[in-house]
Structure formats: structure tokens, C-alpha cells
GROMACS .gro file of C-alpha atoms in nm:
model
  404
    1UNK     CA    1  14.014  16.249  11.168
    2UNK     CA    2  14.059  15.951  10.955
    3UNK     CA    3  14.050  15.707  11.223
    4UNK     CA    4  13.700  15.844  11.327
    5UNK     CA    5  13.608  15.815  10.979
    6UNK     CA    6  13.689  15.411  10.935
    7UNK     CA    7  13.559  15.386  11.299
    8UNK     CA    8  13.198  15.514  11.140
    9UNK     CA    9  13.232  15.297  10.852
   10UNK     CA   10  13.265  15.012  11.025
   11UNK     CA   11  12.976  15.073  11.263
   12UNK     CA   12  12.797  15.178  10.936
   13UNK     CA   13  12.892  14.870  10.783
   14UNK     CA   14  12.770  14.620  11.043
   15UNK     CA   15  12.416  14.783  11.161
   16UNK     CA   16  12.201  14.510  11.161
   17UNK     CA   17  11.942  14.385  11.416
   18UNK     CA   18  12.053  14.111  11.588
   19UNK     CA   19  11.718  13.951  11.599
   20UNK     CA   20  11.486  13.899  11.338
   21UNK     CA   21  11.119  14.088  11.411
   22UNK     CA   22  10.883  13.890  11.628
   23UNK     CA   23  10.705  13.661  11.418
   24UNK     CA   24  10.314  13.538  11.488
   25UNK     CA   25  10.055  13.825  11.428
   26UNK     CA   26   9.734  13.819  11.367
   27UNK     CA   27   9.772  13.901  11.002
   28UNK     CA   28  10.099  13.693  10.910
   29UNK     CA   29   9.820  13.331  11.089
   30UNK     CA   30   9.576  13.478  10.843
   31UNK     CA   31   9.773  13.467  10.548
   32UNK     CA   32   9.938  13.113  10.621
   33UNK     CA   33   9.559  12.981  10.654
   34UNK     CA   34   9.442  13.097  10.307
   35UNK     CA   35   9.804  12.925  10.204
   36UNK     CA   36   9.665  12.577  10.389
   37UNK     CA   37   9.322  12.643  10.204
   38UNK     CA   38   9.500  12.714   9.880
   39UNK     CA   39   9.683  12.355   9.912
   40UNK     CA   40   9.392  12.161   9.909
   41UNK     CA   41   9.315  12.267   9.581
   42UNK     CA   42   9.669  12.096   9.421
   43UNK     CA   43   9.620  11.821   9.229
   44UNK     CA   44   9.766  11.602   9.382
   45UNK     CA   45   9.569  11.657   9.727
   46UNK     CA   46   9.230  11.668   9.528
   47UNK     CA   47   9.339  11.319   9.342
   48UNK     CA   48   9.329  11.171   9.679
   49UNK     CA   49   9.009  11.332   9.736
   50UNK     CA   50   8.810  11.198   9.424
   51UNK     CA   51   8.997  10.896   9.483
   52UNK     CA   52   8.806  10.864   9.841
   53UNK     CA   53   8.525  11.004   9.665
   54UNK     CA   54   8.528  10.739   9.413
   55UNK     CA   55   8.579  10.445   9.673
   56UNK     CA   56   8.285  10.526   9.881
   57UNK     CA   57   8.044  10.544   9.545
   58UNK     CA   58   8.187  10.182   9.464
   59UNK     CA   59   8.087  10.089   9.806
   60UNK     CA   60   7.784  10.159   9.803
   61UNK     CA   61   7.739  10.001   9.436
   62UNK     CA   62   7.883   9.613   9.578
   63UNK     CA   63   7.548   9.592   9.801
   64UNK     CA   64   7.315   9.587   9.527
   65UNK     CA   65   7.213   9.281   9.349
   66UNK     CA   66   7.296   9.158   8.996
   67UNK     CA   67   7.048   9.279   8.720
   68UNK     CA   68   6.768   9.070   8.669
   69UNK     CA   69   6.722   8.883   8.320
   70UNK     CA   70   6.461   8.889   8.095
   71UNK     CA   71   6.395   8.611   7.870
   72UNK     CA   72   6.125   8.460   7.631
   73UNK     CA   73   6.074   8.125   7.530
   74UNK     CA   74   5.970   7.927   7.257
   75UNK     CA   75   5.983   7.530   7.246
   76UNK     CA   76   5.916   7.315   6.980
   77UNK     CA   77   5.959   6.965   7.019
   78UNK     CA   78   6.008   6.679   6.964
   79UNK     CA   79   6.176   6.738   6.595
   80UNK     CA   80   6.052   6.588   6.315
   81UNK     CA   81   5.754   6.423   6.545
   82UNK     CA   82   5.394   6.484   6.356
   83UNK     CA   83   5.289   6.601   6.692
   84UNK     CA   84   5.527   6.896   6.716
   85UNK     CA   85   5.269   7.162   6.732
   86UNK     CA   86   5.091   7.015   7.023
   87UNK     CA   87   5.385   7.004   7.210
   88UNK     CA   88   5.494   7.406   7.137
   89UNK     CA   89   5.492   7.650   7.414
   90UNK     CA   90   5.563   8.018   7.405
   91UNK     CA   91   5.716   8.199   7.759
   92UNK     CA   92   5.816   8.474   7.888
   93UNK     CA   93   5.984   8.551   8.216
   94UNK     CA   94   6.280   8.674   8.438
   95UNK     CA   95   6.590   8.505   8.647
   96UNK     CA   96   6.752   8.645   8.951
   97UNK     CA   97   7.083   8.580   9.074
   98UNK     CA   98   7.119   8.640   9.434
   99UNK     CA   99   7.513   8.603   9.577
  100UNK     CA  100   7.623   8.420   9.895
  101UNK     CA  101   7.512   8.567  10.188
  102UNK     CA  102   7.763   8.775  10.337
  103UNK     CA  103   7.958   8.885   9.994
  104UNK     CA  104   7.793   9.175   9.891
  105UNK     CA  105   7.797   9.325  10.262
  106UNK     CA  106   8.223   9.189  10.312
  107UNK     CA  107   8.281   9.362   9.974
  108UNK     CA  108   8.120   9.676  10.066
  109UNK     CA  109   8.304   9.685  10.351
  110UNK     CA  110   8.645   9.644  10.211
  111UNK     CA  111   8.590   9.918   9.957
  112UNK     CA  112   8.475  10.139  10.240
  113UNK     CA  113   8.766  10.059  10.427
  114UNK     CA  114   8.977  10.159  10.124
  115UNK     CA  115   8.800  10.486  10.094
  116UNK     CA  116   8.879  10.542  10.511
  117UNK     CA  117   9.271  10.459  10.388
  118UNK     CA  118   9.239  10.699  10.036
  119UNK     CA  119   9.082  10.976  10.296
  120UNK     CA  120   9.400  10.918  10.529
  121UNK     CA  121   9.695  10.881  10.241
  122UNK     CA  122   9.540  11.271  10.095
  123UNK     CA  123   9.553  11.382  10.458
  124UNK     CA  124   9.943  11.289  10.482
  125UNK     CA  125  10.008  11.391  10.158
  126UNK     CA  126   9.851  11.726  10.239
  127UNK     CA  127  10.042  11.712  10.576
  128UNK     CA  128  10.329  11.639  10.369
  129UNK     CA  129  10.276  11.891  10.121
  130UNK     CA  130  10.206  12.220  10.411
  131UNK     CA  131  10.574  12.108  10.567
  132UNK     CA  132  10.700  12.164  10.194
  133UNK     CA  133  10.548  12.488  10.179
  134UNK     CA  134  10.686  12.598  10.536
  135UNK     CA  135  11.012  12.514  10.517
  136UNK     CA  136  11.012  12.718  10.149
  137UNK     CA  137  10.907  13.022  10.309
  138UNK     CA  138  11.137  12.963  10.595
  139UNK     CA  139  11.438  12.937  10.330
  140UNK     CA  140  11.271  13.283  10.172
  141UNK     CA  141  11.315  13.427  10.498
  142UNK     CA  142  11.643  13.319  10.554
  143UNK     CA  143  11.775  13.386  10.172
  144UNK     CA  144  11.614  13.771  10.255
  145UNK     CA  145  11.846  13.798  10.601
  146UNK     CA  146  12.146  13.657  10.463
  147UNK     CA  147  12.107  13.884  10.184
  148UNK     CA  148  12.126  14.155  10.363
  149UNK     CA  149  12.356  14.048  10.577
  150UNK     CA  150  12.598  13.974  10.313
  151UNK     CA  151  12.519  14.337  10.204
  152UNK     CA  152  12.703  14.476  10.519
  153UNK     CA  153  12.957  14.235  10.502
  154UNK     CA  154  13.063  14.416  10.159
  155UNK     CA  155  13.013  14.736  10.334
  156UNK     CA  156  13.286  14.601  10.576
  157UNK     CA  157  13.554  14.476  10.311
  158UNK     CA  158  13.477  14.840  10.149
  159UNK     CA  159  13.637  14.975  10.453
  160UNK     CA  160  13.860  14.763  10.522
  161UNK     CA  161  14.008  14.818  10.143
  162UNK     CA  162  13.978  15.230  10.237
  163UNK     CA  163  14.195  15.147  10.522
  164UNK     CA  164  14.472  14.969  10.348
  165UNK     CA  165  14.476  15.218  10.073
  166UNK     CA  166  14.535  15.459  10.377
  167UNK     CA  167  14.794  15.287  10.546
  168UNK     CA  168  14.969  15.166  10.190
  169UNK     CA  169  14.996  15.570  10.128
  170UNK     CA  170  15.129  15.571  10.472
  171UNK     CA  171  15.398  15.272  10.376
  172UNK     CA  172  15.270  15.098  10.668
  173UNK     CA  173  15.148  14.808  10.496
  174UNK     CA  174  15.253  14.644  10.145
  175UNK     CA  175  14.967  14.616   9.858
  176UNK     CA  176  14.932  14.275   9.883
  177UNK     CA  177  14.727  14.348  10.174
  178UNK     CA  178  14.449  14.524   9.997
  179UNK     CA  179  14.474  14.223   9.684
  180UNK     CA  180  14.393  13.961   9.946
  181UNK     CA  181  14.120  14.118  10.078
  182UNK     CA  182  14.038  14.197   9.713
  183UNK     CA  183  14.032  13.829   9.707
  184UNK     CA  184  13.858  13.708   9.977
  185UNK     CA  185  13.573  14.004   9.938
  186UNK     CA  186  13.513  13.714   9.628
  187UNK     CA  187  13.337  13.482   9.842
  188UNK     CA  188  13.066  13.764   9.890
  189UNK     CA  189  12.986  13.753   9.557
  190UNK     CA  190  13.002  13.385   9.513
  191UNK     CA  191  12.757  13.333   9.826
  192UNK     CA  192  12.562  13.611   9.651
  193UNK     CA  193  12.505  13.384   9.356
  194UNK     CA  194  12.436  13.074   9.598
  195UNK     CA  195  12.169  13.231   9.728
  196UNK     CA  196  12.007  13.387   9.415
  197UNK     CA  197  12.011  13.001   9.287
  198UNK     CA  198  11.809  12.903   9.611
  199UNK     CA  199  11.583  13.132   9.609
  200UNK     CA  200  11.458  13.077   9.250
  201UNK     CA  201  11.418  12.713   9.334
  202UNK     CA  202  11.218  12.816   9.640
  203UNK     CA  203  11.015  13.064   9.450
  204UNK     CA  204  10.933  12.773   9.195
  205UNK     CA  205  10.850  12.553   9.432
  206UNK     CA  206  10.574  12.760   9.624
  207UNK     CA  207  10.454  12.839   9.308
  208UNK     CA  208  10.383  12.493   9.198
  209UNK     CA  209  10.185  12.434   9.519
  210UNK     CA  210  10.004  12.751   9.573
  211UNK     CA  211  10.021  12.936   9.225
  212UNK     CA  212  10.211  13.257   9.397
  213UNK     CA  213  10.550  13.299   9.584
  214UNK     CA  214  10.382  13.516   9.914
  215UNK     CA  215  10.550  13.752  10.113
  216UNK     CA  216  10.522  13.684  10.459
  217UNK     CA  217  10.693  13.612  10.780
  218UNK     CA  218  10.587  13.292  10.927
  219UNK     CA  219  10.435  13.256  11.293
  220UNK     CA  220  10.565  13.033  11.523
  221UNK     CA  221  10.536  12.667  11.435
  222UNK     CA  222  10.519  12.457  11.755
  223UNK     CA  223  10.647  12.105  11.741
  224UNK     CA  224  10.344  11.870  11.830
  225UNK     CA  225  10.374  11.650  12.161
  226UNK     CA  226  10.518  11.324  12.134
  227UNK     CA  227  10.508  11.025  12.399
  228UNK     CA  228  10.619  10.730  12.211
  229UNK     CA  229  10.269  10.700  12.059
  230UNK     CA  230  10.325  10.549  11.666
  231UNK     CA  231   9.951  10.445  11.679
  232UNK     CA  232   9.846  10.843  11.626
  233UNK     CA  233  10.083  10.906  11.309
  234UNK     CA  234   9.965  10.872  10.961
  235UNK     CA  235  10.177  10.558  10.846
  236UNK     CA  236  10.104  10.345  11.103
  237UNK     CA  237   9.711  10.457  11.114
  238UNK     CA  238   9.737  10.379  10.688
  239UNK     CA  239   9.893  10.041  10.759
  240UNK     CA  240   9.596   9.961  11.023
  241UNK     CA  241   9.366  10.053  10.723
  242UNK     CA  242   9.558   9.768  10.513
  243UNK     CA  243   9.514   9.514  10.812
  244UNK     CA  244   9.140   9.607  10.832
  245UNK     CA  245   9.127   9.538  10.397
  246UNK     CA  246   9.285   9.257  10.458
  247UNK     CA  247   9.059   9.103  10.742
  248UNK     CA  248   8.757   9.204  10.527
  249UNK     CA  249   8.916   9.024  10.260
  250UNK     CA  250   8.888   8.741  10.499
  251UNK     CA  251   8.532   8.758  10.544
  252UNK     CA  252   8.479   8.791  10.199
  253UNK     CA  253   8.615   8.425  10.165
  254UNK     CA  254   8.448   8.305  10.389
  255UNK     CA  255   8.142   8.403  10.291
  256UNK     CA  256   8.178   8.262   9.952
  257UNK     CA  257   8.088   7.920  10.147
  258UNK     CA  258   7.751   8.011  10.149
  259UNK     CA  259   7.515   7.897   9.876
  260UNK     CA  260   7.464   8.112   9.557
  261UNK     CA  261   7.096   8.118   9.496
  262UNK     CA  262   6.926   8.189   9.172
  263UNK     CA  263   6.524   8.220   9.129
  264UNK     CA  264   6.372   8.204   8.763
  265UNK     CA  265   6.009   8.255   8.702
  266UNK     CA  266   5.803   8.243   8.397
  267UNK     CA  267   5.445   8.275   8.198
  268UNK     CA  268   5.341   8.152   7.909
  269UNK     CA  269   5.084   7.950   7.674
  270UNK     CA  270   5.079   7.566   7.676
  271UNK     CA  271   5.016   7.331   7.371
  272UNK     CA  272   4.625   7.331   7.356
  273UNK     CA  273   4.622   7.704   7.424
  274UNK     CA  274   4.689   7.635   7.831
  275UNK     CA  275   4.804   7.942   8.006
  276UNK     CA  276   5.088   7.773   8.258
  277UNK     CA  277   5.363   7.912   8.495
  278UNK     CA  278   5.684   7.787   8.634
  279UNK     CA  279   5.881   7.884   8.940
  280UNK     CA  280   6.224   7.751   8.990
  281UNK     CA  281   6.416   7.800   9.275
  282UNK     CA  282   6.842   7.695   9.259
  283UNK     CA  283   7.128   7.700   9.541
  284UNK     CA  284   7.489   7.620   9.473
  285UNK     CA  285   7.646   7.342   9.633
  286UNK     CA  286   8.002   7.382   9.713
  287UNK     CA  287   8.148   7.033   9.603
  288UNK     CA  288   8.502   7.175   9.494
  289UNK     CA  289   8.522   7.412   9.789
  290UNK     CA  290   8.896   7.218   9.886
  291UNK     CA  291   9.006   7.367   9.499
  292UNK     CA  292   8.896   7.702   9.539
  293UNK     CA  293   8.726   7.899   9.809
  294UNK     CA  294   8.978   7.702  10.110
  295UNK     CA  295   9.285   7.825   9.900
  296UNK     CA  296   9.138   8.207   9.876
  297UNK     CA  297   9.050   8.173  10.208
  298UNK     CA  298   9.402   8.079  10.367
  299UNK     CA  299   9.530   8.313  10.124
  300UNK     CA  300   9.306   8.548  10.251
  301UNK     CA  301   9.444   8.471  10.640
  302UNK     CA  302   9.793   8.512  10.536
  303UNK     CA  303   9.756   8.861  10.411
  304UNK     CA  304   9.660   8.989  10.736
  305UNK     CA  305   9.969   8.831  10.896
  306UNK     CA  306  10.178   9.027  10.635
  307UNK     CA  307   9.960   9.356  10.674
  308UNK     CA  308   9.992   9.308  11.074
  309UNK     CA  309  10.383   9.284  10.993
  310UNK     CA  310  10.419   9.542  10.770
  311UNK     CA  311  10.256   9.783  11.034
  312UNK     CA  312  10.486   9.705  11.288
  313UNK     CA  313  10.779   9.764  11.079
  314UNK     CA  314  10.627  10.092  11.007
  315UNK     CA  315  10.560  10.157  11.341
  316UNK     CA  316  10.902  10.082  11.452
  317UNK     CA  317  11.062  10.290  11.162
  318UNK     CA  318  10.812  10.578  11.249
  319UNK     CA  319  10.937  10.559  11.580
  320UNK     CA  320  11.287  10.585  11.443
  321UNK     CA  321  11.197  10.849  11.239
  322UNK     CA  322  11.006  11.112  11.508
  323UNK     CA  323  11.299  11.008  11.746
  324UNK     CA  324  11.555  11.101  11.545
  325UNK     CA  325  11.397  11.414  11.424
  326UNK     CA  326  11.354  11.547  11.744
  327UNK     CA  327  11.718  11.525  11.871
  328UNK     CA  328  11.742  11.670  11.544
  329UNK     CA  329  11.530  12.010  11.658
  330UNK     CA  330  11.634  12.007  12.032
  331UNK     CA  331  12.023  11.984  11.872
  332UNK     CA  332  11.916  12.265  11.649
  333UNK     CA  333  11.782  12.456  11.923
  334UNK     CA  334  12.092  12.404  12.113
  335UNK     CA  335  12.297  12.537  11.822
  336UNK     CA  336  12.042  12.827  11.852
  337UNK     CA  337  12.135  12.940  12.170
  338UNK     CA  338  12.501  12.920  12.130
  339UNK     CA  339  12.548  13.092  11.856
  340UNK     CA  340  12.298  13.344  11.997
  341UNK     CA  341  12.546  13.367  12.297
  342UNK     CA  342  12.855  13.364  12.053
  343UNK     CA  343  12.692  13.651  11.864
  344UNK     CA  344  12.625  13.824  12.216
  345UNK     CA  345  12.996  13.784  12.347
  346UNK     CA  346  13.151  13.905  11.990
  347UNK     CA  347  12.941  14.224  12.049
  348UNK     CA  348  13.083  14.310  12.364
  349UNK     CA  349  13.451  14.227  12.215
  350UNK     CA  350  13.378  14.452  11.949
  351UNK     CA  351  13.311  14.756  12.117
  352UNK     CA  352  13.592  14.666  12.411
  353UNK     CA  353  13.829  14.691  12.044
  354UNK     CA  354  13.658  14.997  11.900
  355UNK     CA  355  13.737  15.180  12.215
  356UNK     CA  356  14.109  15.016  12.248
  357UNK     CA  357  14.150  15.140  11.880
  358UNK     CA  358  14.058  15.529  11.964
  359UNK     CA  359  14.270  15.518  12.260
  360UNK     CA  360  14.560  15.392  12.000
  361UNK     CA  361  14.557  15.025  12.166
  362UNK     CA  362  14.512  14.850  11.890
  363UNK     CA  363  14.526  14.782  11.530
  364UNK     CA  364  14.186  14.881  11.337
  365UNK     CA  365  14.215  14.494  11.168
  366UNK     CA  366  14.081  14.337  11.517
  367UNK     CA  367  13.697  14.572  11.516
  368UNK     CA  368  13.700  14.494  11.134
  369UNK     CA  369  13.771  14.139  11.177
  370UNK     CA  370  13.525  14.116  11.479
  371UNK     CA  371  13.271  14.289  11.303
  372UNK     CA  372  13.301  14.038  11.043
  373UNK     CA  373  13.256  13.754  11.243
  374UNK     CA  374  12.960  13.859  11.381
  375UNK     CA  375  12.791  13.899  11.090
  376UNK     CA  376  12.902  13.562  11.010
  377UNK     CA  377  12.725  13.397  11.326
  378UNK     CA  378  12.426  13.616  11.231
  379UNK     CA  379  12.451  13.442  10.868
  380UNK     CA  380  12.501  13.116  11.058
  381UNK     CA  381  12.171  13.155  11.292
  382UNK     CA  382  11.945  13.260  10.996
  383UNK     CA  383  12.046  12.940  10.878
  384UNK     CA  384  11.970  12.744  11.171
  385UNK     CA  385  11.678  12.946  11.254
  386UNK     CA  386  11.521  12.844  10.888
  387UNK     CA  387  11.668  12.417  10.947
  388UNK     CA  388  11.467  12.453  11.306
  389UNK     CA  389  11.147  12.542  11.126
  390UNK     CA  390  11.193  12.320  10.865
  391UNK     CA  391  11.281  12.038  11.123
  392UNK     CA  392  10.972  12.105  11.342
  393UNK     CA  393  10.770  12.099  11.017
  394UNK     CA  394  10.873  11.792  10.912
  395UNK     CA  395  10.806  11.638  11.250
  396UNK     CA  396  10.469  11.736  11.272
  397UNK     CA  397  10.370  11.588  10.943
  398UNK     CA  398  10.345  11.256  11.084
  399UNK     CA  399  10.095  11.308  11.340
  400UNK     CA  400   9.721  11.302  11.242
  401UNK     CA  401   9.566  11.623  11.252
  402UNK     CA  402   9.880  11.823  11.305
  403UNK     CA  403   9.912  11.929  10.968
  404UNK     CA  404   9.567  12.026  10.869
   0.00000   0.00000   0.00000
């Protein structure tokens, strides 16, 4: 009778599904889109928005012209001549400065180009920010498995100590038996407390980006397609944005060898009481161009050589990057399997020991100890299950689009 009895507590002690529930309904797609929407309203996401906001307003502000001048007049002259008053005239007019052709419209253009890149940088940040968030709740997932998990494992050292105490009061075993597993039913409780740590710091961390900790099971998160492409990934698309500042930089210098033109009218009353006007037309020459504008300008031409540089060291270390974190998922995916198979193949030992142990075969320490492992690869593969989302998140956060 007592052998059936530890026999039940063992198969007690270890029912667990061997597979988590099938993630990806309706509801759980719903929930993780009002998460996405409730990102965009972090601060740091709507920073880069006003940012971009703020760009394109400044844009539009380089293409207008200088504010006029208004200006009155009164001469005098010559002093201390007799004849003063007959030469005094009283005026009143405006001046316009009008920029080098070209500027205003190369300035513009730079600042809209800087918006593009703001636009891009909150994109990747929010990219950035949603593979955070994922690979949180995938950790809450996990933490909630392994709990429970660790639950029957307790359940399992429980009868494991009922069966020493049994076979002690039989004198088949010494007590030292039941203080060692008094001892190593310890790490329980110590991976008990691990995981109570984690899952505060994942509860603080999706509250910090969404304001909540939500209870949900994540759907599938398929890793996005990669051929070798850098050209579609945030970094390198941001550096382009830097070459394409830099180029209208460029322009900008160039421009600035056009004439500066300034027109300055006026109206007014002559010595005599003469009503007179004056129109006066001006243009910059650029004498001292070799001092300033040709050093801006090669300046200018240099940057874009070091912007074109800089984005192919980005592309080659984004390369690096995606490369490396996919043999990262397909590695994790092969751990996956096998410890899905281990799991599989521990099962069917178990039961061949439960039934070698009724028939009097076998000691009850090998089902216990089986039973044990088992729910050790199932602690393993929530683990690995949780890294493979986490992985696949963080690989998709490079590619444009994937992570909005």
C-alpha cells in the first residue's frame, strides 16, 4: 500500500503540461496592439516626434526672406556752413536684404533632411523600445512557468523526504539520506527568490514604458526575412540621412558664391521744399572668396566622404549584427527541439521505471530522480522558449517597418 501511495505522489508531484497553451488569438494580437499604441505615447518616442515636428517648422522658416528695415532720415549739412538749412533733407524709407541665390532653398533642404532622419531615429527607438517590451513579457511568461514548475519540483522532494522517512523506519537507509535531500530541496527556494527578483525588475520595466504590467500571453513573433540587405535597416537608412545633410551642406557652400543683393528705397523732402526719391540697388562681390566660402566649401566636401564612411561601417557592423543574431535564433531553435526531444525520451523512461518499481525492479530513487529531471528540461525550455522570443525581437528591430 505504501508503495502505491509514493507512486501517486510522484505522479501528483510532476503533472504539468508539457507544452505551454497555443499562443496567437485573436484577443492576446488585440491586446499587444493597444501595448504598440500605448508606446508611442513614452516620452522618449514623442521627443523624437516634436523633434521631427520641430525640424520641418524650421524648414519651412529658412525660405523666407530677412525682415525688411524701416528707416527715416534727416541730413543736415555741411556743419557750421551758413547754408545748412538749404541743404537739409528729411526721408523716409525701407532696405531689403535678399541672400545668395540658392541658400535659403540648400538650407531648407538640409533641415528637411534632418527632420526625414529625426522621423527615422523615433521610428528605431520605438522599434527599439516594442523589442524591450516583448522580451519583458516573454520573461513574465517564463518567470510564471518556472514558477510553477518549481512548485512540483517541491512536491517531488516532499515525497521523496516521505520515502526516506519510510525506509529510515525500515533501517534501510541511514538519515543522512533525508538531510541531503533536505539540502539540496534548498536550491528550490533559492531559485524561488531568483525569480521573484526578475520578475519585479520586469514588472518595473513594462511599467515605465506602458504605465501597467499586462497579463497576457504573447502571439507568435515571426522573425522578419533577411537577404543580406543592410540598405532596409534603420542604421544604415539614418546614416544615408547624414550623407544626404551633408551633401546639402555642400550646396549650401556653394551657393554662398552667389551675390548677396540688397535694395534700399526712399521718399522724402528736398532743401527748397522738393519732394525727391532714391532707389539703390547693391550686390556683393566675392573678393575674399579663397579665405572663406572655398574653405567651407572643401570642408563641406569632406564631410560627405566621412558620412559615406561612417555608413559603410554601419552597414558592415549591421550586417555583423543581424548575422550573428540569427545563428543566434536558429541555435536557439535547435536547442528547442532537443530539449523538446530530451523531455520526450525522459517521459517514456519514466513510466518504463514506474512500472519496473511496482513489479519490485527497481529502487523508487530512479522515477523520483527521472521525474526530476524532467521538470528540469521543462525549466530549461521555458527558458529558451522566452531567449528565442527575445532573440527574434531583437532582430526585427533593425529592419524598417518591422517594428511598428
Amino acid at each position: 500500500m505504501f508503495k502505491y501511495l509514493l507512486i501517486a505522489l510522484v505522479l501528483t508531484g510532476a503533472a504539468l503540461p508539457a507544452q505551454a497553451a497555443e499562443p496567437g488569438q485573436p484577443e492576446e494580437i488585440g491586446t499587444l496592439t493597444r501595448l504598440e499604441e500605448k508606446l508611442h505615447q513614452h516620452p522618449e518616442i514623442a521627443a523624437y516626434i516634436h523633434r521631427a515636428e520641430s525640424s520641418g517648422h524650421y524648414a519651412k522658416g529658412e525660405l523666407g526672406l530677412p525682415d525688411p528695415m524701416l528707416f527715416i532720415q534727416e541730413q543736415d549739412y555741411p556743419i557750421g556752413s551758413s547754408m545748412s538749412r538749404d541743404q537739409e533733407q528729411k526721408m523716409i524709407g525701407f532696405k531689403q536684404t535678399i541672400p545668395a541665390f540658392g541658400t535659403r532653398g540648400a538650407k531648407s533642404e538640409r533641415i528637411g533632411v534632418e527632420s526625414r532622419k529625426n522621423k527615422l531615429l523615433g521610428d528605431y527607438a520605438f522599434a527599439a523600445m516594442k523589442a524591450k517590451m516583448i522580451t519583458a513579457l516573454a520573461n513574465l511568461e517564463r518567470i510564471k512557468e518556472q514558477e510553477k514548475l518549481l512548485d512540483q519540483q517541491a512536491a517531488l522532494f516532499g515525497s521523496e523526504r516521505t520515502s526516506l522517512k519510510g525506509r529510515i523506519a525500515a533501517n534501510q537507509v541511514g538519515i543522512s539520506q533525508l538531510s541531503m535531500s533536505q539540502a539540496d530541496s534548498t536550491d528550490i527556494e533559492i531559485m524561488r527568490a531568483e525569480l521573484v527578483e526578475e520578475k519585479h525588475e520586469m514588472m518595473l520595466m513594462l511599467t515605465n514604458m506602458l504605465d501597467e504590467t499586462p497579463e497576457m500571453t504573447l502571439p507568435p513573433i515571426e522573425m522578419a526575412a533577411w537577404e543580406q540587405d543592410a540598405a532596409k535597416t534603420y542604421p544604415v537608412t539614418i546614416a544615408a540621412a547624414d550623407i544626404d545633410m551633408a551633401r546639402k551642406d555642400v550646396d549650401l557652400r556653394e551657393s554662398e558664391f552667389n551675390p548677396n543683393f540688397e535694395v534700399q528705397a526712399n521718399y522724402g523732402r528736398m532743401n527748397g521744399g522738393d519732394n525727391a526719391g532714391t532707389i539703390m540697388v547693391g550686390l556683393s562681390i566675392p573678393l575674399w572668396a579663397s579665405e572663406s566660402q572655398k574653405p567651407r566649401l572643401e570642408g563641406a566636401k569632406a564631410a560627405v566622404r566621412a558620412s559615406e564612411s561612417d555608413q559603410e561601417n554601419i552597414k558592415r557592423q549591421t550586417i555583423e549584427k543581424l548575422n550573428h543574431l540569427k545563428a543566434q535564433v536558429d541555435a536557439s531553435s535547435r536547442k528547442i527541439e532537443l530539449l523538446k526531444r530530451k523531455e520526450s525520451l525522459l517521459s517514456t523512461s519514466s513510466g518504463a521505471q514506474t512500472r519496473e518499481y511496482e513489479a519490485g525492479k527497481a529502487d523508487f530513487a530512479m522515477p523520483l530522480k527521472t521525474r526530476r529531471d524532467m521538470l528540469s528540461v521543462r525549466y530549461q525550455l521555458a527558458a529558451e522558449r522566452a531567449k528565442h522570443t527575445a532573440l527574434v525581437a531583437d532582430f526585427n528591430r533593425y529592419f524598417i517597418g518591422e517594428g511598428l
